[in-house]
Coordinates of C-alpha atoms in Angstrom, one line a residue:
Chain U
X270 CA 5.2 -2.5 39.9
X271 CA 1.5 -1.9 40.5
X272 CA -0.1 -5.0 41.7
X273 CA 2.6 -7.5 42.6
X274 CA 2.6 -8.9 39.0
X275 CA 6.3 -9.8 39.4
X276 CA 5.3 -12.5 41.8
X277 CA 2.8 -14.3 39.7
X278 CA 2.9 -13.1 36.1
X279 CA 5.5 -15.6 34.8
X280 CA 3.6 -18.6 36.1
X281 CA 1.1 -18.5 33.3
X282 CA 2.1 -15.7 31.0
X283 CA 5.9 -15.5 31.2
X284 CA 6.6 -17.8 28.3
X285 CA 4.3 -15.8 25.9
X286 CA 5.7 -12.5 27.1
X287 CA 9.1 -13.8 26.2
X288 CA 7.8 -15.0 22.8
X289 CA 6.3 -11.6 22.0
X290 CA 9.5 -9.7 23.1
X291 CA 11.4 -12.0 20.8
X292 CA 9.0 -11.3 17.9
X293 CA 9.4 -7.6 18.6
X294 CA 13.1 -7.8 17.7
X295 CA 12.0 -9.1 14.3
X296 CA 10.3 -5.8 13.4
X297 CA 11.9 -4.0 10.5
X298 CA 14.5 -1.4 11.3
X299 CA 15.3 2.0 9.9
X300 CA 18.0 0.4 7.8
X301 CA 15.5 -2.1 6.3
X302 CA 13.1 0.8 5.4
X303 CA 16.0 2.7 3.8
X304 CA 16.8 -0.2 1.6
X305 CA 13.1 -0.7 0.7
X306 CA 12.7 3.0 -0.1
X307 CA 15.4 2.7 -2.7
X308 CA 13.9 -0.2 -4.6
X309 CA 13.1 0.3 -8.3
X310 CA 10.3 -2.2 -8.6
X311 CA 8.3 -4.6 -6.6
X312 CA 10.6 -7.5 -7.4
X313 CA 13.4 -5.5 -5.6
X314 CA 11.0 -5.0 -2.6
X315 CA 10.4 -8.8 -2.6
X316 CA 14.1 -9.5 -2.7
X317 CA 14.7 -7.2 0.3
X318 CA 11.8 -8.7 2.3
X319 CA 13.0 -12.2 1.6
X320 CA 16.0 -11.4 3.8
X321 CA 13.7 -10.5 6.7
X322 CA 11.2 -12.6 8.7
X323 CA 8.7 -12.2 5.8
X324 CA 11.0 -14.3 3.6
X325 CA 9.2 -17.6 3.9
X326 CA 5.9 -16.0 3.0
X327 CA 7.1 -14.1 -0.1
X328 CA 9.8 -16.1 -1.6
X329 CA 7.5 -18.4 -3.6
X330 CA 5.3 -15.6 -5.0
X331 CA 5.6 -15.4 -8.8
X332 CA 6.4 -12.2 -10.6
X333 CA 4.9 -9.8 -11.5
X334 CA 4.0 -8.9 -7.9
X335 CA 1.1 -6.7 -6.9
X336 CA 1.0 -4.5 -3.8
X337 CA -2.0 -6.4 -2.5
X338 CA -0.1 -9.7 -2.7
X339 CA 2.7 -8.2 -0.5
X340 CA 0.1 -7.0 2.1
X341 CA -1.7 -10.3 2.1
X342 CA 1.4 -12.4 2.7
X343 CA 2.8 -10.1 5.4
X344 CA -0.6 -10.2 7.1
X345 CA -0.5 -14.0 7.0
X346 CA 2.7 -13.9 9.0
X347 CA 1.0 -11.7 11.6
X348 CA -2.0 -14.1 11.7
X349 CA 0.3 -17.1 12.2
X350 CA 2.1 -15.4 15.1
X351 CA -1.2 -14.4 16.7
X352 CA -2.6 -17.9 16.5
X353 CA 0.6 -19.3 17.9
X354 CA 0.2 -17.1 21.0
X355 CA -3.6 -17.6 21.3
X356 CA -3.4 -21.4 21.3
X357 CA -0.9 -21.3 24.2
X358 CA -2.6 -18.6 26.3
X359 CA -4.6 -19.2 29.4
X360 CA -7.2 -17.0 30.9
X361 CA -7.4 -14.0 31.2
X362 CA -4.7 -13.5 28.5
X363 CA -6.6 -15.6 25.9
X364 CA -9.7 -13.3 26.4
X365 CA -7.4 -10.3 26.1
X366 CA -5.9 -11.6 22.8
X367 CA -9.4 -12.2 21.4
X368 CA -10.4 -8.7 22.3
X369 CA -7.6 -7.5 20.0
X370 CA -9.3 -9.1 17.0
X371 CA -12.9 -7.8 17.5
X372 CA -12.1 -4.6 15.6
X373 CA -11.3 -6.7 12.5
X374 CA -14.4 -8.7 13.1
X375 CA -16.5 -5.5 12.9
X376 CA -14.7 -4.5 9.7
X377 CA -15.4 -7.9 8.2
X378 CA -19.1 -7.7 9.1
X379 CA -19.4 -4.3 7.5
X380 CA -17.5 -5.4 4.4
X381 CA -19.8 -8.4 3.9
X382 CA -23.0 -6.4 4.5
X383 CA -21.8 -3.5 2.2
X384 CA -20.7 -5.8 -0.5
X385 CA -24.0 -7.7 -0.4
X386 CA -25.9 -4.4 -0.6
X387 CA -23.9 -3.8 -3.8
X388 CA -24.8 -7.2 -5.2
X389 CA -21.3 -8.6 -5.0
X390 CA -20.5 -12.3 -4.8
X391 CA -20.0 -13.5 -1.2
X392 CA -17.0 -15.6 -2.0
X393 CA -15.3 -12.6 -3.5
X394 CA -16.0 -10.6 -0.3
X395 CA -14.8 -13.4 1.9
X396 CA -11.4 -13.3 0.2
X397 CA -11.1 -9.6 1.1
X398 CA -11.9 -10.1 4.8
X399 CA -9.1 -9.7 7.3
X400 CA -8.1 -13.2 8.5
X401 CA -7.9 -12.0 12.2
X402 CA -11.6 -11.1 12.1
X403 CA -13.0 -14.3 10.6
X404 CA -15.7 -16.4 12.4
X405 CA -17.7 -19.4 11.5
X406 CA -21.0 -18.0 10.3
X407 CA -19.6 -14.9 8.6
X408 CA -20.8 -16.1 5.1
X409 CA -24.4 -16.1 6.4
X410 CA -24.3 -12.3 6.8
X411 CA -25.3 -12.0 3.2
X412 CA -28.9 -13.1 3.8
X413 CA -29.7 -10.3 6.3
X414 CA -31.9 -7.4 5.1
X415 CA -31.7 -5.2 8.2
X416 CA -29.8 -5.0 11.4
X417 CA -32.4 -6.9 13.4
X418 CA -32.0 -9.9 11.0
X419 CA -28.2 -9.4 11.1
X420 CA -28.3 -9.8 14.8
X421 CA -30.9 -12.6 15.0
X422 CA -29.6 -14.8 12.2
X423 CA -25.8 -14.5 12.6
X424 CA -24.3 -12.2 15.2
X425 CA -26.2 -13.4 18.3
X426 CA -23.7 -16.3 18.6
X427 CA -20.6 -14.2 18.0
X428 CA -18.5 -12.1 20.4
X429 CA -20.0 -9.0 18.8
X430 CA -23.5 -9.8 20.1
X431 CA -23.3 -7.6 23.2
X432 CA -22.3 -4.6 21.1
X433 CA -25.5 -4.7 19.0
X434 CA -27.9 -3.6 21.7
X435 CA -27.4 0.1 20.7
X436 CA -27.9 -0.3 17.0
X437 CA -30.7 -2.9 16.5
X438 CA -33.3 -1.4 14.3
X439 CA -35.6 -2.6 11.6
X440 CA -34.3 0.0 9.2
X441 CA -33.1 -1.3 5.9
X442 CA -29.3 -1.3 5.5
X443 CA -28.0 1.6 3.4
X444 CA -24.7 3.3 3.2
X445 CA -25.2 5.8 6.0
X446 CA -26.9 3.2 8.3
X447 CA -24.1 0.8 7.7
X448 CA -21.5 3.5 8.6
X449 CA -23.4 4.4 11.7
X450 CA -23.6 0.7 12.6
X451 CA -19.8 0.3 12.1
X452 CA -18.9 3.2 14.3
X453 CA -21.5 2.3 17.0
X454 CA -20.2 -1.3 17.2
X455 CA -16.6 0.0 17.4
X456 CA -17.6 2.4 20.1
X457 CA -19.2 -0.3 22.1
X458 CA -16.2 -2.6 21.6
X459 CA -13.7 0.0 22.7
X460 CA -15.7 0.7 25.8
X461 CA -16.0 -3.0 26.6
X462 CA -12.3 -3.6 26.1
X463 CA -11.5 -0.5 28.3
X464 CA -13.7 -1.9 31.1
X465 CA -12.0 -5.4 30.7
X466 CA -8.6 -3.9 31.0
X467 CA -9.6 -1.8 34.0
X468 CA -10.8 -5.1 35.7
X469 CA -7.5 -6.7 35.0
X470 CA -5.8 -3.9 37.0
X471 CA -2.1 -3.3 37.6
X472 CA 0.3 -2.3 34.8
X473 CA -2.1 -3.8 32.2
X474 CA -4.9 -1.4 33.2
X475 CA -2.6 1.6 33.4
X476 CA -0.9 1.1 30.0
X477 CA -3.9 -0.3 28.1
X478 CA -6.3 2.4 29.3
X479 CA -3.8 5.0 28.0
X480 CA -3.5 3.3 24.7
X481 CA -7.3 2.8 24.3
X482 CA -8.0 6.4 25.3
X483 CA -5.7 7.5 22.6
X484 CA -7.5 5.2 20.2
X485 CA -10.9 6.6 21.2
X486 CA -9.7 10.2 20.8
X487 CA -8.2 9.5 17.4
X488 CA -11.5 7.9 16.3
X489 CA -13.3 10.9 17.4
X490 CA -11.1 13.2 15.3
X491 CA -11.4 10.9 12.3
X492 CA -15.2 10.7 12.5
X493 CA -15.3 14.5 12.8
X494 CA -13.0 15.2 9.8
X495 CA -14.6 12.5 7.6
X496 CA -18.1 13.7 8.4
X497 CA -17.5 17.3 7.5
X498 CA -19.7 18.1 4.5
X499 CA -21.8 14.9 4.7
X500 CA -25.3 14.2 5.8
X501 CA -24.3 13.0 9.3
X502 CA -26.0 15.3 11.8
X503 CA -24.2 16.8 14.8
X504 CA -26.2 14.6 17.2
X505 CA -25.4 11.5 15.2
X506 CA -21.8 12.5 15.2
X507 CA -21.8 13.1 18.9
X508 CA -23.4 9.7 19.5
X509 CA -20.5 7.9 17.7
X510 CA -17.8 9.3 20.1
X511 CA -16.7 6.9 22.8
X512 CA -17.6 7.6 26.4
X513 CA -14.0 7.7 27.6
X514 CA -10.7 9.2 26.7
X515 CA -9.0 12.5 27.2
X516 CA -11.5 14.4 25.0
X517 CA -14.5 13.0 26.9
X518 CA -16.8 14.9 27.5
X519 CA -15.9 18.5 26.8
X520 CA -13.7 17.9 23.8
X521 CA -16.4 15.8 22.2
X522 CA -18.9 18.7 22.7
X523 CA -16.5 21.0 20.7
X524 CA -15.7 18.4 18.0
X525 CA -19.4 17.7 17.4
X526 CA -20.0 21.2 16.1
X527 CA -16.8 21.5 14.0
X528 CA -17.4 22.4 10.4
X529 CA -13.8 22.4 9.1
X530 CA -10.3 21.2 9.9
X531 CA -9.3 24.5 11.5
X532 CA -12.1 24.2 14.0
X533 CA -11.0 20.7 14.8
X534 CA -7.5 22.0 15.4
X535 CA -8.9 24.7 17.7
X536 CA -10.7 22.1 19.8
X537 CA -7.7 19.7 19.9
X538 CA -5.0 22.2 20.7
X539 CA -6.5 22.7 24.2
X540 CA -5.2 19.3 25.1
X541 CA -1.4 19.3 25.5
X542 CA -0.8 15.7 24.2
X543 CA -2.5 16.6 21.0
X544 CA -0.9 20.0 20.6
X545 CA 2.3 18.4 19.4
X546 CA 0.3 16.4 16.8
X547 CA -1.4 19.4 15.3
X548 CA 1.8 21.4 15.5
X549 CA 3.2 19.2 12.7
X550 CA 0.5 20.1 10.2
X551 CA -0.2 23.5 8.7
X552 CA -3.5 25.3 8.9
X553 CA -6.4 24.1 6.7
X554 CA -4.5 20.9 5.9
X555 CA -5.5 17.4 7.0
X556 CA -3.4 15.3 4.6
X557 CA -0.5 14.7 7.1
X558 CA -2.7 14.3 10.1
X559 CA -2.9 10.5 9.7
X560 CA 0.9 10.2 9.8
X561 CA 1.1 12.5 12.9
X562 CA -1.4 10.3 14.7
X563 CA 0.4 7.1 13.6
X564 CA 3.7 8.5 14.9
X565 CA 2.2 9.3 18.3
X566 CA 0.5 5.8 18.4
X567 CA 3.8 4.1 17.6
X568 CA 5.6 6.2 20.3
X569 CA 3.1 5.0 22.9
X570 CA 3.2 1.4 21.7
X571 CA 7.0 1.3 21.9
X572 CA 7.0 2.8 25.4
X573 CA 4.8 -0.1 26.6
X574 CA 7.8 -2.5 26.0
X575 CA 9.7 -0.6 28.7
X576 CA 7.7 -2.3 31.4
X577 CA 7.4 -6.0 32.2
X578 CA 4.7 -8.3 33.5
X579 CA 1.7 -6.8 31.7
X580 CA -0.5 -7.7 28.7
X581 CA -0.1 -4.4 26.9
X582 CA 3.0 -5.8 25.1
X583 CA 0.8 -8.2 23.2
X584 CA -1.5 -5.5 22.1
X585 CA 1.4 -3.3 21.2
X586 CA 3.1 -6.0 19.2
X587 CA 0.0 -6.7 17.1
X588 CA -0.5 -3.0 16.5
X589 CA 3.2 -2.4 15.6
X590 CA 3.1 -5.3 13.1
X591 CA 0.0 -3.8 11.5
X592 CA 1.8 -0.5 11.3
X593 CA 4.7 -2.3 9.7
X594 CA 2.4 -3.8 7.1
X595 CA 0.9 -0.4 6.4
X596 CA 4.5 0.9 5.9
X597 CA 5.2 -1.9 3.5
X598 CA 2.0 -1.2 1.6
X599 CA 2.8 2.5 1.2
X600 CA 6.4 1.8 0.1
X601 CA 5.1 -0.8 -2.4
X602 CA 2.6 1.7 -3.8
X603 CA 5.1 4.4 -4.2
X604 CA 7.6 2.1 -5.9
X605 CA 4.9 0.6 -8.2
X606 CA 3.7 4.1 -9.1
X607 CA 7.2 5.4 -9.6
X608 CA 6.6 8.1 -7.0
X609 CA 9.4 7.4 -4.6
X610 CA 9.6 11.1 -3.7
X611 CA 6.4 10.6 -1.7
X612 CA 7.5 7.5 0.2
X613 CA 8.3 9.4 3.4
X614 CA 4.9 11.0 3.5
X615 CA 3.4 8.0 5.4
X616 CA 6.2 5.7 6.5
X617 CA 6.4 5.6 10.3
X618 CA 9.7 4.3 11.8
X619 CA 9.7 2.2 15.0
X620 CA 12.2 1.9 17.7
Chain T
X231 CA 0.9 46.6 -87.2
X232 CA -0.7 44.5 -84.5
X233 CA 2.3 45.1 -82.4
X234 CA 2.2 48.8 -83.0
X235 CA -1.5 48.9 -82.1
X236 CA -0.8 46.9 -79.0
X237 CA 1.8 49.2 -77.9
X238 CA -0.3 52.3 -78.4
X239 CA -2.1 53.0 -75.1
X240 CA -4.7 55.3 -76.6
X241 CA -6.3 52.7 -78.9
X242 CA -9.6 51.6 -77.5
X243 CA -9.6 48.1 -79.0
X244 CA -6.3 47.0 -77.5
X245 CA -6.0 48.6 -74.1
X246 CA -8.7 46.5 -72.5
X247 CA -7.0 43.3 -73.8
X248 CA -3.7 44.4 -72.3
X249 CA -5.5 45.5 -69.1
X250 CA -7.4 42.2 -69.1
X251 CA -4.1 40.4 -69.3
X252 CA -2.7 42.5 -66.6
X253 CA -5.8 42.0 -64.5
X254 CA -5.7 38.3 -65.1
X255 CA -2.1 38.3 -64.1
X256 CA -2.9 40.3 -61.0
X257 CA -5.9 38.1 -60.2
X258 CA -3.7 35.0 -60.6
X259 CA -1.1 36.6 -58.4
X260 CA -3.7 37.5 -55.8
X261 CA -5.2 34.0 -55.8
X262 CA -1.8 32.5 -55.5
X263 CA -1.1 34.9 -52.6
X264 CA -4.4 34.2 -51.0
X265 CA -3.8 30.5 -51.5
X266 CA -0.4 30.8 -49.8
X267 CA -2.0 32.8 -47.0
X268 CA -4.7 30.1 -46.5
X269 CA -2.0 27.4 -46.5
X270 CA -0.1 29.4 -44.0
X271 CA -3.1 29.8 -41.8
X272 CA -3.8 26.1 -42.0
X273 CA -0.2 25.3 -41.1
X274 CA -0.3 27.7 -38.2
X275 CA -3.6 26.2 -37.1
X276 CA -2.1 22.7 -37.3
X277 CA 1.0 23.6 -35.4
X278 CA -1.1 25.4 -32.8
X279 CA -3.3 22.3 -32.3
X280 CA -0.2 20.1 -32.0
X281 CA 1.2 22.5 -29.3
X282 CA -2.2 22.4 -27.5
X283 CA -2.3 18.7 -27.7
X284 CA 1.2 18.3 -26.2
X285 CA 0.4 20.7 -23.4
X286 CA -2.7 18.7 -22.6
X287 CA -0.7 15.5 -22.6
X288 CA 1.8 17.2 -20.1
X289 CA -1.1 18.1 -17.8
X290 CA -2.7 14.7 -17.9
X291 CA 0.2 12.8 -16.3
X292 CA 0.4 14.9 -13.1
X293 CA -3.4 14.7 -12.6
X294 CA -3.4 10.9 -12.9
X295 CA -0.3 10.6 -10.6
X296 CA -2.0 12.8 -8.0
X297 CA -5.1 10.7 -8.1
X298 CA -3.3 7.4 -7.8
X299 CA -1.1 8.5 -4.9
X300 CA -4.1 10.0 -3.0
X301 CA -6.0 6.8 -3.6
X302 CA -3.1 4.8 -2.1
X303 CA -3.0 7.3 0.8
X304 CA -6.7 6.7 1.4
X305 CA -6.2 2.9 1.5
X306 CA -3.3 3.4 3.8
X307 CA -5.4 5.5 6.2
X308 CA -8.7 3.7 6.3
X309 CA -7.6 0.2 5.3
X310 CA -7.2 -1.8 2.2
X311 CA -10.5 -3.7 2.7
X312 CA -12.5 -0.4 2.9
X313 CA -11.1 1.0 -0.4
X314 CA -11.2 -1.8 -2.8
X315 CA -12.8 -2.7 -6.1
X316 CA -14.7 -5.5 -4.3
X317 CA -17.1 -2.8 -3.0
X318 CA -18.1 -1.4 -6.4
X319 CA -21.8 -1.3 -6.8
X320 CA -23.0 -3.9 -9.4
X321 CA -26.6 -2.8 -9.2
X322 CA -28.0 -1.3 -12.4
X323 CA -27.9 2.5 -12.3
X324 CA -27.7 5.4 -14.8
X325 CA -24.3 6.8 -15.4
X326 CA -23.6 10.1 -13.6
X327 CA -21.0 11.1 -16.2
X328 CA -21.3 10.6 -19.9
X329 CA -19.2 11.3 -23.0
X330 CA -21.2 12.2 -26.1
X331 CA -19.7 11.8 -29.5
X332 CA -21.1 14.5 -31.8
X333 CA -20.7 13.2 -35.3
X334 CA -20.0 15.4 -38.3
X335 CA -23.4 14.5 -39.7
X336 CA -25.1 16.2 -36.8
X337 CA -23.4 19.5 -37.5
X338 CA -23.9 22.1 -40.1
X339 CA -20.2 22.5 -40.5
X340 CA -18.5 20.6 -43.2
X341 CA -15.7 19.6 -40.9
X342 CA -15.2 15.8 -40.9
X343 CA -13.8 15.6 -37.4
X344 CA -16.0 14.2 -34.5
X345 CA -16.3 16.2 -31.4
X346 CA -16.6 14.9 -27.8
X347 CA -18.8 16.4 -25.1
X348 CA -18.4 15.5 -21.5
X349 CA -21.5 15.6 -19.2
X350 CA -20.5 15.4 -15.6
X351 CA -22.8 14.6 -12.7
X352 CA -26.0 14.8 -14.8
X353 CA -25.5 18.6 -15.1
X354 CA -25.6 19.0 -18.8
X355 CA -28.8 17.0 -19.1
X356 CA -30.4 20.2 -18.0
X357 CA -28.9 22.2 -20.9
X358 CA -29.0 19.7 -23.8
X359 CA -30.2 22.4 -26.2
X360 CA -26.9 24.1 -25.9
X361 CA -24.8 21.1 -26.7
X362 CA -25.2 21.1 -30.5
X363 CA -24.4 24.8 -30.7
X364 CA -21.4 24.6 -28.4
X365 CA -20.2 21.5 -30.3
X366 CA -20.6 23.4 -33.6
X367 CA -18.8 26.3 -32.3
X368 CA -15.9 24.1 -31.1
X369 CA -15.4 22.1 -34.2
X370 CA -13.6 24.8 -36.2
X371 CA -10.2 25.0 -34.6
X372 CA -9.3 28.5 -33.6
X373 CA -5.9 29.9 -33.0
X374 CA -4.9 29.5 -29.4
X375 CA -2.8 31.9 -27.5
X376 CA -0.2 30.3 -25.3
X377 CA -0.7 31.0 -21.6
X378 CA -4.4 30.5 -21.5
X379 CA -4.6 27.1 -19.6
X380 CA -7.6 25.0 -20.2
X381 CA -7.8 23.6 -16.7
X382 CA -6.4 24.8 -13.4
X383 CA -3.7 22.5 -11.9
X384 CA -5.2 22.3 -8.5
X385 CA -8.2 20.4 -9.8
X386 CA -10.9 22.9 -8.9
X387 CA -13.8 22.4 -11.1
X388 CA -16.5 24.7 -10.0
X389 CA -15.7 27.2 -12.8
X390 CA -15.5 24.6 -15.5
X391 CA -19.0 23.1 -14.9
X392 CA -21.5 24.3 -17.4
X393 CA -24.8 24.7 -15.5
X394 CA -28.2 24.9 -17.0
X395 CA -29.4 28.4 -17.6
X396 CA -31.9 28.2 -14.8
X397 CA -29.4 26.9 -12.1
X398 CA -27.5 29.3 -9.9
X399 CA -23.8 28.8 -9.0
X400 CA -24.7 27.7 -5.5
X401 CA -27.2 25.1 -6.8
X402 CA -24.6 23.7 -9.2
X403 CA -21.9 23.5 -6.5
X404 CA -24.2 21.7 -4.0
X405 CA -25.5 19.3 -6.7
X406 CA -21.9 18.5 -7.7
X407 CA -20.9 18.0 -4.1
X408 CA -23.9 15.6 -3.5
X409 CA -23.1 13.7 -6.7
X410 CA -19.5 13.3 -5.7
X411 CA -20.4 12.1 -2.2
X412 CA -22.9 9.6 -3.7
X413 CA -20.2 8.2 -6.0
X414 CA -17.8 7.8 -3.0
X415 CA -20.5 6.2 -0.8
X416 CA -19.7 2.8 -2.2
X417 CA -16.7 2.9 0.2
X418 CA -18.7 4.1 3.1
X419 CA -20.5 7.3 4.2
X420 CA -17.5 8.6 6.1
X421 CA -14.5 8.5 3.9
X422 CA -11.1 10.0 4.2
X423 CA -10.4 13.5 2.7
X424 CA -7.7 11.8 0.6
X425 CA -10.3 9.8 -1.2
X426 CA -12.2 13.0 -2.0
X427 CA -9.0 14.6 -3.3
X428 CA -8.3 11.5 -5.4
X429 CA -11.8 11.7 -6.9
X430 CA -11.2 15.3 -7.9
X431 CA -7.9 14.5 -9.5
X432 CA -9.4 11.7 -11.5
X433 CA -12.2 14.0 -12.5
X434 CA -9.7 16.5 -13.8
X435 CA -7.9 13.8 -15.7
X436 CA -11.2 12.7 -17.3
X437 CA -11.8 16.3 -18.5
X438 CA -8.3 16.4 -19.9
X439 CA -8.8 13.1 -21.7
X440 CA -11.9 14.4 -23.4
X441 CA -10.1 17.6 -24.3
X442 CA -7.2 15.6 -25.6
X443 CA -9.7 13.6 -27.8
X444 CA -11.1 16.9 -29.2
X445 CA -7.6 18.3 -29.7
X446 CA -6.5 15.2 -31.6
X447 CA -9.6 15.4 -33.7
X448 CA -8.9 19.0 -34.6
X449 CA -5.2 18.2 -35.2
X450 CA -6.1 15.5 -37.7
X451 CA -8.6 17.7 -39.5
X452 CA -6.0 20.4 -39.9
X453 CA -3.4 17.8 -41.1
X454 CA -5.8 16.4 -43.7
X455 CA -6.6 19.9 -44.9
X456 CA -3.0 20.7 -45.4
X457 CA -2.3 17.4 -47.1
X458 CA -5.2 17.9 -49.5
X459 CA -4.3 21.5 -50.2

């Protein structure tokens, strides 16, 4: 133990840690995934999921099912579990749990702003927002014309307000500016979450800082690969990387100048934890990189359950559920498209 | 007497008649032979167009399957809310890719079959003068040799694009890349490589569909010619 958590953790947070460890045992196993991978259609998938903890959420859905319906209902289960934990949490756990949702809040803000730019109906956009990232005034985002208005009219009263200081401009919102805004907000959020976890100290700081560093490094790689061949300049790219993580600062300097996937590989292979990730993919290829990163993330998240009396188990459980929902989405898509031979391309098994 | 004179080859009055008859018979035989040859050519052309049509149908399904699975992969990687039809742009804008139907009335050929021309990424707007000529050239079905694939399976398009006469290959490629990025920008400026791969697969599928339409048009024209003949 790091900071004598064993003496005092259970006073306020022991019950919820027990709840989350119980919820963890409800995650789908390899046997469940094998059954799902052999389904012939989405009704079979629904039938198999009805026998799991997702049963109450899917059993009343009428046929024919769609993959988005499966994802929505499974997400509802995650939201219910999260709200159940949040309403019973005390400080600082309640703040920690809220931090977990700020990423979804940022995605929802960007979704509304982008959709409004494309003259879409706000109600249609609200239906597509992630439920974990909803806040009261989210519908008002549609009236903002630039980032300054976005901040002044809506976001100043939300938890995202402190993250806007680096991206408030009067420039009109266009696709590139929105993308830069998204990544700048996420960078500020990750850094804030990192500092919060460091202040908590103990096992929470140790494990969460490792998980958040991996998240920051993965985002740096994604930004690099996704921006190859686009108008994003090297300086702008460099500014989107977080100021922490294993790759900070020298890895970021190399990633900022990469022009193809092989150069990214060259920069990443200098770091032993990422050598194993890039060893799984062949040269010039980036298609399987997402699965390799997800597998490494799941490995680290599962390891966090090996220790007690820390908050990282809550973060790990939410992330593992999200990975499970991604797995179900992929399996459903492969079944619906009759391409079951591709199902193991992206399914990541846990525990 | 008449019979005797007909049989005598030296008689001037009767040899031409016999020769004429022989010539007429020969001409009739020749016409019949040519008619059979023409029918044979038409049948060959029809079977060739059916074969081409089936090959194109076989190529279309894998292209579409690649596109859909890559699209699902992109949604899996960057999130279902970021790759969604909810983000499609409803603002009025000109289409980057168009299909032009060249009617038989526009052509000098007497072929009744319409022809479809695909203009991708505004490129053929720069070479509109060549469209009618190329359409005219393409209406009369030619015999195709098996083994000459129309489109590569890996979806690469740079060789298939028909640039304007004044554009270089580099200009065309950079224009196409910019146009593709602009089309994907509805999902964000930084999108997954899988989304780009999916876009190329669907682009290939679109070309195949237009080619299928032309092939079907040629096939029907050959069929009607055989039926009428």
